[in-house]
Each structure stands twice: as C-alpha cells, then as structure tokens.
XYZ file of C-alpha atoms in Angstrom:
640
model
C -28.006 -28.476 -24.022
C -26.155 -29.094 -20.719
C -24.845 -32.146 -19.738
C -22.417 -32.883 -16.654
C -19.000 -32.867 -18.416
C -20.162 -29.840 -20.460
C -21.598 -27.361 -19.299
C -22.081 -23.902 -21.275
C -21.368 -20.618 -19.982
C -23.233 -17.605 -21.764
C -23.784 -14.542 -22.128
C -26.712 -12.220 -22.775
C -27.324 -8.500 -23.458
C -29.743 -6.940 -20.460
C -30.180 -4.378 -23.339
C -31.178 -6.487 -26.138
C -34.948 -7.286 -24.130
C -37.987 -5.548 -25.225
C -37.984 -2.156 -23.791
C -41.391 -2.710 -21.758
C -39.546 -5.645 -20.124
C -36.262 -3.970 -19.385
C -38.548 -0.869 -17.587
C -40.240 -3.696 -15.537
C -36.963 -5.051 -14.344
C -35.552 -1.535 -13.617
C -38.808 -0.729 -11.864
C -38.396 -3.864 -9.764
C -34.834 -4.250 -9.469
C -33.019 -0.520 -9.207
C -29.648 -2.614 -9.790
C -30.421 -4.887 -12.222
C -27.566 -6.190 -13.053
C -26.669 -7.169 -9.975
C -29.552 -10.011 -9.928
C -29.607 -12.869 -12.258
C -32.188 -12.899 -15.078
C -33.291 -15.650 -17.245
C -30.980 -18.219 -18.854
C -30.788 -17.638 -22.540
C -29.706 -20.773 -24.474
C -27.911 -19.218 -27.184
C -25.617 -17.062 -25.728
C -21.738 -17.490 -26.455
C -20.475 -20.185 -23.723
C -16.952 -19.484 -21.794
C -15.392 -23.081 -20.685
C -13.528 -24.238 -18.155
C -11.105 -26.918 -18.849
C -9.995 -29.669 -16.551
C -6.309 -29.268 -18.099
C -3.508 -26.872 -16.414
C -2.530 -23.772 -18.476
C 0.762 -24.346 -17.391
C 3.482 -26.238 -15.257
C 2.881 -23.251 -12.400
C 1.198 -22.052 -9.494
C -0.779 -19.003 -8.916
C 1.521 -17.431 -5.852
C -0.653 -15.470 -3.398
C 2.660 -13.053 -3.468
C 1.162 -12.189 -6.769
C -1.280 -9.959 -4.913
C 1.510 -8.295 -3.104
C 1.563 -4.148 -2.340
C 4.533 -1.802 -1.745
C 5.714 1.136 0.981
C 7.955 4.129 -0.182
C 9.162 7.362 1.791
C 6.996 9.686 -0.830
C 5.484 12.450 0.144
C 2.447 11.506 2.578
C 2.153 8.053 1.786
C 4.252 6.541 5.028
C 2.365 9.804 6.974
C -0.746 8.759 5.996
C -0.234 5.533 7.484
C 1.713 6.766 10.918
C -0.241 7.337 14.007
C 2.081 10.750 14.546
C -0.751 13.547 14.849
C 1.546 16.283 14.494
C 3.549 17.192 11.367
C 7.068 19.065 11.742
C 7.502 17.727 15.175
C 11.260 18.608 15.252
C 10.902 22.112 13.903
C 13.068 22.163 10.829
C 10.374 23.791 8.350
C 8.326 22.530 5.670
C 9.585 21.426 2.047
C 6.982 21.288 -0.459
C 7.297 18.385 -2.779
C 9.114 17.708 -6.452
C 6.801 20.255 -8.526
C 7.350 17.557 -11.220
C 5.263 14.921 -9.581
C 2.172 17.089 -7.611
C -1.338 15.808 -9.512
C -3.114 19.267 -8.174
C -1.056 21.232 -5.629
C -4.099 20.203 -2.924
C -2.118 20.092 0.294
C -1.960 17.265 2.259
C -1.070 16.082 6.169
C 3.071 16.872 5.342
C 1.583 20.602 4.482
C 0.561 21.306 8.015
C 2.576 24.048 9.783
C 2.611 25.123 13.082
C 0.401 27.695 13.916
C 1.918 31.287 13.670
C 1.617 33.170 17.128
C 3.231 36.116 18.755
C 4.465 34.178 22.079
C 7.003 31.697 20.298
C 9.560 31.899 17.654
C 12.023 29.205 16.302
C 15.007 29.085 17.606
C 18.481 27.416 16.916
C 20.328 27.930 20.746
C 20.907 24.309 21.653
C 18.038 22.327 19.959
C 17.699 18.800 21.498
C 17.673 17.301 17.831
C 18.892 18.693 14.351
C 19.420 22.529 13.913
C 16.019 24.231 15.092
C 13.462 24.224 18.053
C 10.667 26.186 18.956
C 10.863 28.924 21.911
C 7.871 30.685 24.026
C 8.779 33.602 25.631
C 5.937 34.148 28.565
C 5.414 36.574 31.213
C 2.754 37.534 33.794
C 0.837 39.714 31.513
C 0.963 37.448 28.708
C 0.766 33.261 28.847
C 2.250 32.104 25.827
C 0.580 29.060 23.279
C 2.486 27.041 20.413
C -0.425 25.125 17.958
C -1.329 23.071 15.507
C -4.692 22.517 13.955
C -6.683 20.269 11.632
C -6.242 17.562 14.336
C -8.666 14.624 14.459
C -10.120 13.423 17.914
C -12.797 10.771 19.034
C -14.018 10.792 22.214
C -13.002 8.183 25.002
C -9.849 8.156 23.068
C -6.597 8.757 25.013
C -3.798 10.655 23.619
C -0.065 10.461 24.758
C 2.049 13.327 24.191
C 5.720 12.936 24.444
C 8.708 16.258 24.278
C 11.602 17.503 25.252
C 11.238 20.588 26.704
C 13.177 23.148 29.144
C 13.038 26.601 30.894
C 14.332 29.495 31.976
C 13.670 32.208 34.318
C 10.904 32.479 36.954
C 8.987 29.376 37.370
C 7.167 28.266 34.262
C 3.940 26.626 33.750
C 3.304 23.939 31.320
C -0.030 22.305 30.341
C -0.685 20.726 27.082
C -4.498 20.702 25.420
C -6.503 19.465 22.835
C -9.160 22.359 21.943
C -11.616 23.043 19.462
C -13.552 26.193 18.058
C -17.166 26.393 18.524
C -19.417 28.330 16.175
C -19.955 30.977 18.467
C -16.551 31.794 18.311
C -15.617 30.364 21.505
C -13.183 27.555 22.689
C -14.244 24.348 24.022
C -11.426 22.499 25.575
C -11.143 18.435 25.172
C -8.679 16.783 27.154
C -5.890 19.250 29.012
C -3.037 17.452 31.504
C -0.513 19.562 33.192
C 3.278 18.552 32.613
C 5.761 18.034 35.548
C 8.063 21.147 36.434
C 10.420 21.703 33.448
C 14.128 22.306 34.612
C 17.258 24.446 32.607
C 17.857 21.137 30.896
C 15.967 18.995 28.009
C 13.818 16.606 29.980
C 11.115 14.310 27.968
C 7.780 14.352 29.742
C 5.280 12.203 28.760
C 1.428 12.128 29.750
C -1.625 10.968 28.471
C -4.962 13.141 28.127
C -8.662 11.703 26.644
C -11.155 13.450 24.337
C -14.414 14.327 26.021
C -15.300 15.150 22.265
C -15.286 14.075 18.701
C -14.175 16.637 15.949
C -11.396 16.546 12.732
C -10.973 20.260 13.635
C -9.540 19.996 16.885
C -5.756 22.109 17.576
C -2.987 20.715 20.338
C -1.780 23.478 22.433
C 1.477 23.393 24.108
C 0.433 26.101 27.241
C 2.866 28.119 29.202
C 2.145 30.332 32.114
C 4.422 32.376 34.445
C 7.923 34.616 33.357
C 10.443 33.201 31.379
C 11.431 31.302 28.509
C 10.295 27.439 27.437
C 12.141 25.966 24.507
C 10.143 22.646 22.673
C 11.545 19.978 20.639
C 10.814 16.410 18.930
C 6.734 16.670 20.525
C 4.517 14.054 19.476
C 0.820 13.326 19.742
C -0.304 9.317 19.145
C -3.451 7.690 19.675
C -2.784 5.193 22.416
C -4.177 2.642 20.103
C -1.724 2.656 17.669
C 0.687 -0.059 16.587
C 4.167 -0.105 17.175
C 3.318 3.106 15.898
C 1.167 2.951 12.682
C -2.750 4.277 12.647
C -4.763 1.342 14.248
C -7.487 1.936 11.376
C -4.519 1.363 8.817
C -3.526 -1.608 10.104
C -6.981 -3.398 10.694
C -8.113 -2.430 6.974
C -4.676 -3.827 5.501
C -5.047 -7.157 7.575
C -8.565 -7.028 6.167
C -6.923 -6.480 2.480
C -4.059 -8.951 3.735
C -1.510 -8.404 1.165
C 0.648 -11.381 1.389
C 4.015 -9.527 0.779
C 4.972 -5.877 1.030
C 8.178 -4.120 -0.698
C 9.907 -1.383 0.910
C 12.329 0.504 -1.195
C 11.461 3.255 -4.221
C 13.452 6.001 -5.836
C 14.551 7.124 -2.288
C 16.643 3.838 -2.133
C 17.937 4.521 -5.519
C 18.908 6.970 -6.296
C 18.178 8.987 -3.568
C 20.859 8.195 -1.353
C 19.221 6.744 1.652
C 20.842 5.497 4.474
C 18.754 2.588 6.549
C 21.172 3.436 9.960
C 19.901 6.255 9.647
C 16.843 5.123 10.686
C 17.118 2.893 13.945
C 17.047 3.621 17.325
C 14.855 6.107 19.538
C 13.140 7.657 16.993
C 13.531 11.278 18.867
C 17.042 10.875 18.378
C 16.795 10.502 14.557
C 17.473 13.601 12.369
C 15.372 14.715 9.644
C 16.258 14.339 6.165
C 15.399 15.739 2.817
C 13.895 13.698 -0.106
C 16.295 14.215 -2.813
C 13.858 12.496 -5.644
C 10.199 13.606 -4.376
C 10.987 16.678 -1.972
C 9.631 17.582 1.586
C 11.537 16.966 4.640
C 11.424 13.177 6.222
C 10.863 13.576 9.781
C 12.920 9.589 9.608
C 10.356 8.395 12.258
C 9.929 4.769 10.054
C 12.638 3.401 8.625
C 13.481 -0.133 8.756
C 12.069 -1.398 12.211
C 8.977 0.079 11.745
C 8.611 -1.098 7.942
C 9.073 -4.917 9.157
C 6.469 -4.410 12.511
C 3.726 -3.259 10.146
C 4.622 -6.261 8.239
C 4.070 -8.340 11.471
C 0.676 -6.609 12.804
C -0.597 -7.380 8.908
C 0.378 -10.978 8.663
C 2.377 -9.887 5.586
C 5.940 -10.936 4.094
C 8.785 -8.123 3.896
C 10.421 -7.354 0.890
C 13.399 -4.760 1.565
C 15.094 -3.362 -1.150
C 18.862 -2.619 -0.774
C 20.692 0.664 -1.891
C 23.478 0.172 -4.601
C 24.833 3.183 -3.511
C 25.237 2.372 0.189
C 27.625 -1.015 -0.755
C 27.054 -4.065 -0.191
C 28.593 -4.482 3.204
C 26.035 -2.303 4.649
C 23.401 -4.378 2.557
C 24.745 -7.405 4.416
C 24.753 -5.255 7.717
C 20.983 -4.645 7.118
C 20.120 -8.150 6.839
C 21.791 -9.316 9.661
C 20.158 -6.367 12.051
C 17.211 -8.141 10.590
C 17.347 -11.332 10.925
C 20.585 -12.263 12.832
C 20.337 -13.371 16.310
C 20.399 -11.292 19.289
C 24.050 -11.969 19.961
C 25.601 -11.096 16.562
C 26.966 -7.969 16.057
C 23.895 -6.273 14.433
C 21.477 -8.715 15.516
C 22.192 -7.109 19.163
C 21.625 -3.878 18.046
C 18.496 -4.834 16.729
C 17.332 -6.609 20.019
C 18.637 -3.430 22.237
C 16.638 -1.195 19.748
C 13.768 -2.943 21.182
C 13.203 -6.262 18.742
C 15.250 -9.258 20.785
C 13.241 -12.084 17.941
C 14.796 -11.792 14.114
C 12.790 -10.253 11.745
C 12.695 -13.203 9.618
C 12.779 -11.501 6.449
C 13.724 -13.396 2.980
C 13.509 -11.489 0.262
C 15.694 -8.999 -0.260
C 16.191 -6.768 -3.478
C 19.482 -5.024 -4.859
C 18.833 -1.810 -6.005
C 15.563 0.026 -7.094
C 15.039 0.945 -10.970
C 18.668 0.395 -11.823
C 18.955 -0.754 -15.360
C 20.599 -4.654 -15.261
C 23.362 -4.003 -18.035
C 24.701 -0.825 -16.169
C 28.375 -1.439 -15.829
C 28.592 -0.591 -12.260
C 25.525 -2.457 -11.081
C 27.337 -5.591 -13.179
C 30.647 -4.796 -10.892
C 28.827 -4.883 -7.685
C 25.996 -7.507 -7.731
C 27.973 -10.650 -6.887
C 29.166 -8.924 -3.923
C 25.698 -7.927 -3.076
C 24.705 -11.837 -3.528
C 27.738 -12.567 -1.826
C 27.171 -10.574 1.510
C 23.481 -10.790 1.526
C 23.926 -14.752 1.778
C 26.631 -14.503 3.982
C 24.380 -12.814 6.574
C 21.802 -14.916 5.911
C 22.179 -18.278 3.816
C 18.519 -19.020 3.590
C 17.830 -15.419 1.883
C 16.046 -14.756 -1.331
C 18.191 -12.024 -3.563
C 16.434 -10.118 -6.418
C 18.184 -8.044 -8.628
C 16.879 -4.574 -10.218
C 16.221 -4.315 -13.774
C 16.549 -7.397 -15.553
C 19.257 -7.614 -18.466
C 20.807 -10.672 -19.959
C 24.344 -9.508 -19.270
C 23.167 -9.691 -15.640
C 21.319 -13.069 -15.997
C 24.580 -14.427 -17.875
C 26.638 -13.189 -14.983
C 24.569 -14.433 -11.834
C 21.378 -15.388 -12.407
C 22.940 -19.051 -11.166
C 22.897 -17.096 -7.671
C 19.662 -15.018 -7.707
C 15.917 -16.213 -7.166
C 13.959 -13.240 -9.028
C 14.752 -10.691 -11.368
C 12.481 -7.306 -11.062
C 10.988 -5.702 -13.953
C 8.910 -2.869 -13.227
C 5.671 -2.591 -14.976
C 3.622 1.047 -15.477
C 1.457 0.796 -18.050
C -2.109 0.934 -19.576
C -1.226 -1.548 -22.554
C -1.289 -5.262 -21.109
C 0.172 -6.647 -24.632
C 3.195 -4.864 -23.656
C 3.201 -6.331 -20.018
C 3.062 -9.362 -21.310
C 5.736 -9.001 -23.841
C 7.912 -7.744 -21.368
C 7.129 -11.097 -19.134
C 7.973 -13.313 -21.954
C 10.687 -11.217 -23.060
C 12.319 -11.370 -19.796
C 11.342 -15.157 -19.650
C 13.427 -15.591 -22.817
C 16.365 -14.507 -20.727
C 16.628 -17.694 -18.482
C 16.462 -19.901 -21.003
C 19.268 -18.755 -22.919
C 21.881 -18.910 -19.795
C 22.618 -22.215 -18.648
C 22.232 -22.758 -14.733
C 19.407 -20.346 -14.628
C 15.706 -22.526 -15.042
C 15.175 -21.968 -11.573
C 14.974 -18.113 -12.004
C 11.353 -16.646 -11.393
C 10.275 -13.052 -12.510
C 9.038 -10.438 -9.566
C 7.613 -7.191 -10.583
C 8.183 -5.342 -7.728
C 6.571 -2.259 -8.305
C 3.416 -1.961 -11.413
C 0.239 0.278 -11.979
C -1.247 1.918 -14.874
C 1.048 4.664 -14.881
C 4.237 6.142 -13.023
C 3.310 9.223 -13.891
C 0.270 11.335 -15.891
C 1.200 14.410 -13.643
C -1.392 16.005 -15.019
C -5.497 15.445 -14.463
C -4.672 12.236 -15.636
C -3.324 11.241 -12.514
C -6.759 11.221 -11.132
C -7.756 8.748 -13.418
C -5.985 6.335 -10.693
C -9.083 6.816 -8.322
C -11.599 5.354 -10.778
C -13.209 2.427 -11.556
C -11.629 2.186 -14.746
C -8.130 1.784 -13.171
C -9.516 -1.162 -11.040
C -10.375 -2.987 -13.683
C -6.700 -2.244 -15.362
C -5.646 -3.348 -12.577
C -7.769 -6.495 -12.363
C -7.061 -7.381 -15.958
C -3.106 -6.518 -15.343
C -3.243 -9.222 -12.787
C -4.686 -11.845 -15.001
C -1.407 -11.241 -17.307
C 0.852 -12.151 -14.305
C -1.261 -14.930 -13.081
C -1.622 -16.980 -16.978
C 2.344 -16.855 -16.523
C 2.795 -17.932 -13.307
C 4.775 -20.504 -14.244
C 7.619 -17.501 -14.893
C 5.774 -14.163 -12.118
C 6.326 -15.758 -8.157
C 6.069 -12.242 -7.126
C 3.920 -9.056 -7.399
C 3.747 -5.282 -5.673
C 0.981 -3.004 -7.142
C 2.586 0.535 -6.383
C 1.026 2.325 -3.989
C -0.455 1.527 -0.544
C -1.624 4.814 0.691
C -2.025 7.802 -0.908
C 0.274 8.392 -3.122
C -0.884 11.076 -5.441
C -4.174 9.350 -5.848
C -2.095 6.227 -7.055
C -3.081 4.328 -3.936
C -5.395 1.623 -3.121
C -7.028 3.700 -0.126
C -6.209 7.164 0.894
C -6.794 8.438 4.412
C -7.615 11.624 6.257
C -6.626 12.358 10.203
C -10.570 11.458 10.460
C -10.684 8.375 8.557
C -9.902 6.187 5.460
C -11.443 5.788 1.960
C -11.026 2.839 0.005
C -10.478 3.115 -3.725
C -12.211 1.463 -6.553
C -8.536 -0.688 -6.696
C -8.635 -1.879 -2.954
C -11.462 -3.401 -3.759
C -10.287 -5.118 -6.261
C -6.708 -6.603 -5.398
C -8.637 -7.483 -2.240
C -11.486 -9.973 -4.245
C -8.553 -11.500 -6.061
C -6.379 -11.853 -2.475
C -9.189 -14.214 -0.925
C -10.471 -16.136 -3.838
C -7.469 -16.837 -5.942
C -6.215 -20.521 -5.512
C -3.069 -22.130 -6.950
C -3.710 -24.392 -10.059
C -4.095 -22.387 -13.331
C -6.361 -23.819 -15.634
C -7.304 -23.560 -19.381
C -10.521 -21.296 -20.191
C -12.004 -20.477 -23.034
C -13.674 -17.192 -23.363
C -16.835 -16.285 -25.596
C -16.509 -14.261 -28.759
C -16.934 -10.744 -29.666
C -15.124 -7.764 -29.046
C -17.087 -7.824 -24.982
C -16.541 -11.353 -24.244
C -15.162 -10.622 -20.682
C -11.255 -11.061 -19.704
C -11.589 -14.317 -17.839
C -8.999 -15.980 -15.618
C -9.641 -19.909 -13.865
C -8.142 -20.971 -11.012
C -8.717 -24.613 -8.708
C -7.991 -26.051 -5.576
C -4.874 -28.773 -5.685
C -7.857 -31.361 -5.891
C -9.644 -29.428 -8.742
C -12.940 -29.597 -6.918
C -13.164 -26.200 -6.263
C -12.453 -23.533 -8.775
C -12.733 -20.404 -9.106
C -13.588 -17.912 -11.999
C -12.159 -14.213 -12.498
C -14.366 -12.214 -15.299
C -13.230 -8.363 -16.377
C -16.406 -7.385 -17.513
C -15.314 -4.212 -19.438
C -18.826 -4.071 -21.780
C -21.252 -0.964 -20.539
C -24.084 -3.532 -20.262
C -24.456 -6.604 -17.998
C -23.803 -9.900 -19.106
C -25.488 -13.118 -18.186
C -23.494 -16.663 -18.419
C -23.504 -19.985 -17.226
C -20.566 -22.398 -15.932
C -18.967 -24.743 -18.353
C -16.867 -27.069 -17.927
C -14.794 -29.750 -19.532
C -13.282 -33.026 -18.625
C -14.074 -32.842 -15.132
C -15.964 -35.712 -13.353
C -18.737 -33.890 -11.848
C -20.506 -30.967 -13.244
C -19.391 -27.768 -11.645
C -21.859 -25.468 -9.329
C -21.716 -21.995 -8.857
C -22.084 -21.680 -4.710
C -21.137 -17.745 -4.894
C -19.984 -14.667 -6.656
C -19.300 -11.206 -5.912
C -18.247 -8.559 -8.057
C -16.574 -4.986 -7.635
C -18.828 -2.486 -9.467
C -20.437 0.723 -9.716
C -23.455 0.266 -7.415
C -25.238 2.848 -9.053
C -24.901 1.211 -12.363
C -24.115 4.393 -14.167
C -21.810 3.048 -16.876
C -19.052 5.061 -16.408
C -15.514 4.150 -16.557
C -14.970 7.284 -14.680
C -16.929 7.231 -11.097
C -14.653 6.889 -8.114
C -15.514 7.274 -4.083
C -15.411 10.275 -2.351
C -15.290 10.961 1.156
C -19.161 12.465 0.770
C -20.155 8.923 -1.218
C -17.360 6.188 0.056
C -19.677 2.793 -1.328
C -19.783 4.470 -4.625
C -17.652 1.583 -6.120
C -17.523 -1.457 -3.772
C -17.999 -5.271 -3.554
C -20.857 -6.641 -3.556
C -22.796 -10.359 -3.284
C -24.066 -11.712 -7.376
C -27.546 -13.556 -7.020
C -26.339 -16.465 -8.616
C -28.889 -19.867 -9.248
C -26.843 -23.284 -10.202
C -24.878 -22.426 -13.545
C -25.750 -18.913 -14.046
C -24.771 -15.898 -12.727
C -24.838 -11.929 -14.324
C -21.988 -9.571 -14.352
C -22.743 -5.837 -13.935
C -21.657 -3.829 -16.149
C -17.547 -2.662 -15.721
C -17.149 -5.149 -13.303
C -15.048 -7.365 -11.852
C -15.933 -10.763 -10.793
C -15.179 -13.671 -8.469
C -17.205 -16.503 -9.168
C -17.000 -20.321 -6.948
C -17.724 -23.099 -8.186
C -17.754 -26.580 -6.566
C -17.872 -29.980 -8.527
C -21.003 -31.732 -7.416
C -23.495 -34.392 -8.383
C-alpha cells in the first residue's frame, strides 16, 4: 500500500496475462507497450530516495559529442556540393578501418569526358587543375553528378578560372536526366568573360526542380583553352559554411560541448595554420591515420563557428607533435583580442570577437607515462595559460606519473572509453579516480572522457551493429556509469557526430539526414537530465531495468532514467522516500522500437527513418510502462 513518503514503483510482465487478454490488448492497442495497463500490487518496487548519491553534480557536458577529420564525417556535415574541388585525385581510405567498402560523398569523382583533362601548367592552388580544350565544332563540359537540389533553392558557385585563345564561353548548370533519356536543365547563369589570368567569378543560380540526381556542369563554348580550379557549389543557406539541415538538427540535439581533435591530431601530424585563411588558398592534405585526401576547407575557424550556430562549448585538442608554442599560438588566434599578434590574424581572417574557447586538450590518445609527453606537458600548461589565464587544460591519457607531475596545474585528465563491458568503464573511472587521491594538491582534478562508444573498431559486420537499437541502449546505460560518478566525470564526448563508419549519431546523404537509434537517445538524456544525483533503488531479478535519478537543486522535480533491456514491457509505479510530498509522474517518453518487434537488432533506414524513435508514455499518477528495449525519461513533480 501507498502512502505519500512511500510510494512503490513496480513492475509487471505484459506477457504473464492470460493469453485471451493479451490478444484483446494487441487487438486494441497495436503498440501495447507503449500505453499503460493496470497497476499490479505485487510487482517489485524501484525507489527513489530523497538522499544524494554523492557530493556531485550531473554536468550537462556529460552529454557532450565530438568532430574529427575522418573520412566523410566533417563532409557530411559541410555545405560544399562538390567533392575534389581542387583537382588533386581521390584517396580511398585506411583499408583497415572501411565497415563495407560502400562508397560515400569523398568517393565522388569528376565525371570522365573527352573535352577536359587535368592538367599541372600553373594551377591556381596545389599541383593539379582541370583543362577544357573547346572549339567551334565541339563545346566542351567538365561534371559531377549525384548532386542534390530543391527547388526555390539558390546555389552560389565560386572558381578560379582562365582562358586562352579565341574568345571563350563560360556558363555553369545544374542538369538532370529524364527517363526518356533526355536532359532537363535546372538553374544555368552565364559567367563574366574569363581573361589569360586566374580570376574568381562568383554567381548564384536557383533550382526550378527537386532531384538527388542532379550533375553541375562547368560549360564552355567557342576555340580555345579554359583551365578550372578550387570550384565550389553551396547552398546559399548554409552556415558559415556547414549544411543548414546539420546545424538545425544538432541545435535540436544541443550537445552542450563538442571536441575537435582525433588520431589526425595525434599522431597524424596535423598542422591547425594550416587551416586558416581563404579557404581557396588552403592546400590539400593527406590523412596519414584514416586515408583520403583533406580538401582542408574546416579547420579551426570553422570547427569553433559550428560551435557558435549550435549553442555548444569547444573543446580543441592540441598536437604534441606541433610544440607547445604553436599550442599557445592556437589559443591566442582563438581567444586573444583583435590587437594581439594572433588575435589580429584571427579578426582579419574574418572573426574580429574571440572565440571564447576554455577547454583545451594536450594531445589525443597519447599514453600519460610516455617519457616525452612527461617532458613536454608543463610547457604545454605553461603556454596554454600564458595565452589565456582563464583556460581549462586536459591532458591525454591519464597516468599517475603525469598526475604526480602536474595534475596541481590541470583541470581534467582524458581517458578514452570504447567498450561494450560497463564494469570495465567503471573500473577504469574509479581507477583513474584513485589517482588524485594519492598526489597531494590534486582533489580538484575532474575526469573527462573525451572520446567513448561501444567500440573503436569491429571493422568487420560488427561495425554495423553501431546503427541499432541495441547500441543506443549501450549507450544509454554507458551514460548512467558516468553520471552515478559525477562527483569524479565533469566531461563527456560520445565519438562520432556524423557518419563515421556507421559509428555516428545521424548519418546524412546530399538529400537529407537520418537519425540513428543513438541520436535519439543522447538527445532524451540532453533535455531531461538535471544536476542533483540521487540514491535509487532498483527492483530485483536479472530484468529489473538500469535506472538512473536525477532532481532539480530544490528536489521538487526529479527525473527518472530506466534501460529497459528485458524483451517484454514492464509496468511500475513511482516511489519515493523521505521526501515531503509524494512524487507525480507529469510525463515520460521513451526511445524504442515502434514496431515492438523485440529485437536488439532493428535500426532506421533511409526507406523506414521512425523505425526507432522517441515517443510520448501514457502515463496515469504513479504508473507508467516501459516498452520493451527501451529507454526512458520519466518526470516527476512532488505534489499534494
């Protein structure tokens, strides 16, 4: 029996009612266990305890995501419609790390043709450009297909271009193949007379049409030569360059903090200056860790705008192999003011207001006992701050040599965390914990895993195993580890945002975007965690559900995660304990198979995209049902 200062919660099996009931409900009720059923008073009760788990808060950078230069995941993301813009060839990626050898947007080659060649006679950028050779009898064409359009939409092009001989022609066109085997043309603009020398031209055209199969044409008419470099295509709606459905979906996720960094930081040898200025002046650059050729259109600029159209913190990680003087450069082109040495170049590169970014990592995957990260990380520290007093500095791998030697002077250390097995992720919390507490000068140290999944790796068909709801709910349950020690984890990235070999939280086509099982699900815990960790009791049995609790500073609101990982729905009711008023459930939701199929395995596809999604619980007072493999956010309220 209830009473206000206890109140059970409990559970019930949808599968243990008479079978002539159960076919009623199913008959009634195609998603059953998405509605609540009847309140069974013996079922195992999960409590809520008005008593903090621990001396911490529950940081919203806990639900933080991360941004590397691999493969198509920063492409999938950019508003750049055309692929290989500068002409130096196509690199496929690290055979290693491919999950099926499908190819992707970095795949996409020019289109061969018999008027145009690549050439390497005085390219405007890097070693190669494309020349058309065109003459009366024969107008010459350079394209690219598999383009996405939408009609209404205006498209700016942008190249460098110049000619040679008789007067040349130049129109560029968006086009698309009918099925009678004709061409319908889209948008076409003509370009200004193109002169012996590179000249950028820039124009804008709009889609009369909507297809994902359209091809850009670069159009020459007349006798002579017309050599192309660096040409672009963007949607005029982008932002500061990145795919205006990208960004409205991530502020919709609203990730509080993103990392930028990865194995192309360490150890691949990248170099952020590089990567600032006019982006058509950048050369391209090969990935040394994942393969393919960077075209280096988003490097550090770019990284900490999308952080500003989000609403999101930036986390930059630092290269141990570029020195610490150019970390310390780095942070003051980010955040020094517009009349300090890199702080100007920053403002003349476009960005006059600092960055405002504070928390910066040293090194990516570098073990923390390696002799010469120990050598250089107090000169890290020391330049970092220097640039920037107010700045947060992480280190790589944690190691207790490297907490012994400046931890004093740090604010995180940075596990990373790939794994399946959550007793080992939170061994490797406590372990890591254990750390501070042995090196005086260093309570104030907090952990940040700056990159974690299920796996790094399974290059096989496992990798696809990513994409399902069973890795949400990994993921959901890996988060409840971090958050019952977040008196130790301040900070969080789940590795990947986009793409990413089907490691990503959403994954996008030149059409569109497709949200994973696991967007879903860092985005319920994003807008209904809140910052007091509380005590919870779970029920028994090998299905009681993975539960988290969570309040308001006030404690009158609370709310309830549940991992539901039983293949049957389960009914409870709030309880709660040694709080003044009862507490009310006033709504759930829960990210679950909406076909109810019970199967760890179902995903969404671009054919089915709601497969797996959130949806609203039926929830009456105390009781509420979780569908089966679920995850669930449930609020309650104390009330009379």
């Amino acid at each position: 029996m209830s009473t206000p200062g206890n109140i059970a919660l409990r559970f019930t099996r949808v599968s243990s009612l008479p079978k002539v009931l159960a076919a009623i409900i199913v008959t009634l009720a195609p998603a059953a266990s998405l509605t609540s059923v009847a309140e069974d008073k013996t079922a195992p009760a999960i409590t809520i305890h008005n008593e903090p788990l621990n001396d911490g808060k529950v940081s919203p950078l806990l639900f933080g995501n991360f941004i590397e230069l691999l493969d198509d995941v920063v492409p999938a993301m950019w508003a750049e419609m055309l692929n290989d813009r500068s002409f130096e060839g196509i690199l496929p990626p690290s055979p290693q790390h491919y999950f099926n050898g499908a190819p992707d947007i970095c795949d996409r080659p020019w289109d061969k043709g018999a008027t145009w060649d690549i050439d390497t006679d005085r390219p405007f950028s890097g070693a190669r450009c494309a020349k058309l050779s065109v003459s009366a009898a024969r107008p010459a064409t350079l394209t690219q297909s598999s383009l996405a359009v939408k009609t209404g939409v205006n498209y700016h092009f942008t190249g460098y271009l110049r000619a040679e001989g008789a007067a040349v022609n130049v129109a560029v066109a968006l086009k698309t193949l009918l099925p009678d085997g004709t061409w319908m043309t889209l948008a076409s603009v003509p370009l200004p007379k193109i002169t012996d020398a590179w000249q950028k031209v820039s124009v804008s055209m709009t889609s009369c049409g909507v297809t994902d199969r359209a091809v850009f044409a670069l159009e020459a008419q007349g006798d002579g030569h017309l050599w192309a470099d660096k040409l672009s295509l963007m949607p005029e709606d982008n932002v500061h360059g990145w795919r205006r459905d990208v960004v409205d979906l991530v502020k919709e996720l609203h990730p509080p903090i993103i990392r930028w960094g990865g194995s192309i930081i360490d150890p691949g040898e990248y170099r952020w200056k590089n990567a600032v200025g006019d982006r058509d002046q950048r050369l391209s650059f090969q990935d040394k860790v994942w393969g393919r050729l960077d075209s280096n259109d988003v490097g550090i600029d770019e990284f900490c705008q999308f952080c500003e159209a989000v609403g999101a913190e930036s986390l930059i990680c630092t290269s141990l192999s570029d020195g610490a003087e150019s970390a310390g450069e780095l942070v003051q082109y980010c955040n020094g003011d517009a009349v300090s040495a890199w702080g100007s170049k920053r403002a003349a590169n476009g960005h006059p207001e600092p960055y405002r970014v504070k928390y910066w990592q040293v090194g990516n995957e570098i073990a923390g006992d390696r002799a010469d990260y120990l050598e250089q990380i107090e000169n890290f520290i020391h330049a970092i701050k220097q640039a920037d007093s107010a700045a947060q500095v992480m280190s790589s791998y944690p190691a207790q040599k490297l907490v012994d030697l400046a931890g004093r002077d740090l604010a995180f250390v940075c596990p990373h965390e790939y794994t399946r097995d959550l007793a080992r992720a939170e061994a490797q919390i406590r372990n890591t914990a254990r750390m501070f507490d042995t090196a005086p000068g260093c309570e104030h140290l907090k952990i940040a895993i700056t990159e974690w999944n299920v796996s790094g790796g399974d290059w096989g068909v496992n990798r696809a195993r990513q994409m399902t709801l069973e890795t949400a709910l990994l993921n959901a349950r890996h988060l409840h580890v971090m958050m019952r020690h977040c008196d130790k984890v301040g900070i969080a990235n789940r590795s990947n945002m986009a793409n990413s070999y089907c490691g990503a939280t959403f994954e996008t086509s030149p059409a569109g975007i497709l949200k994973r099982p696991s967007h879903y699900v860092m985005e319920l815990y994003t807008h209904h965690a809140r910052p007091m960790p509380l005590k919870v009791e779970s029920g028994p049995g090998d299905h009681a559900p993975d539960v988290f609790a969570c309040a308001s500073p006030d404690k009158k609101s609370v709310t309830l995660f549940a991992v539901n990982t039983a293949d049957r729905a389960q009914e409870f009711r709030v309880a709660s304990d040694g709080f003044e008023r009862p507490l009310r459930i006033i709504r759930a939701e829960a990210v679950c198979d909406t076909q109810d199929a019970k199967e760890l395995d179902v995903m969404n596809h671009w054919t089915a995209p709601d497969r797996v999604k959130t949806v609203a619980l039926k929830a009456s007072g105390e009781t509420v049902t979780l569908p089966a493999l679920s995850a669930v956010a449930i609020e309650v309220e104390a009330k009379e």
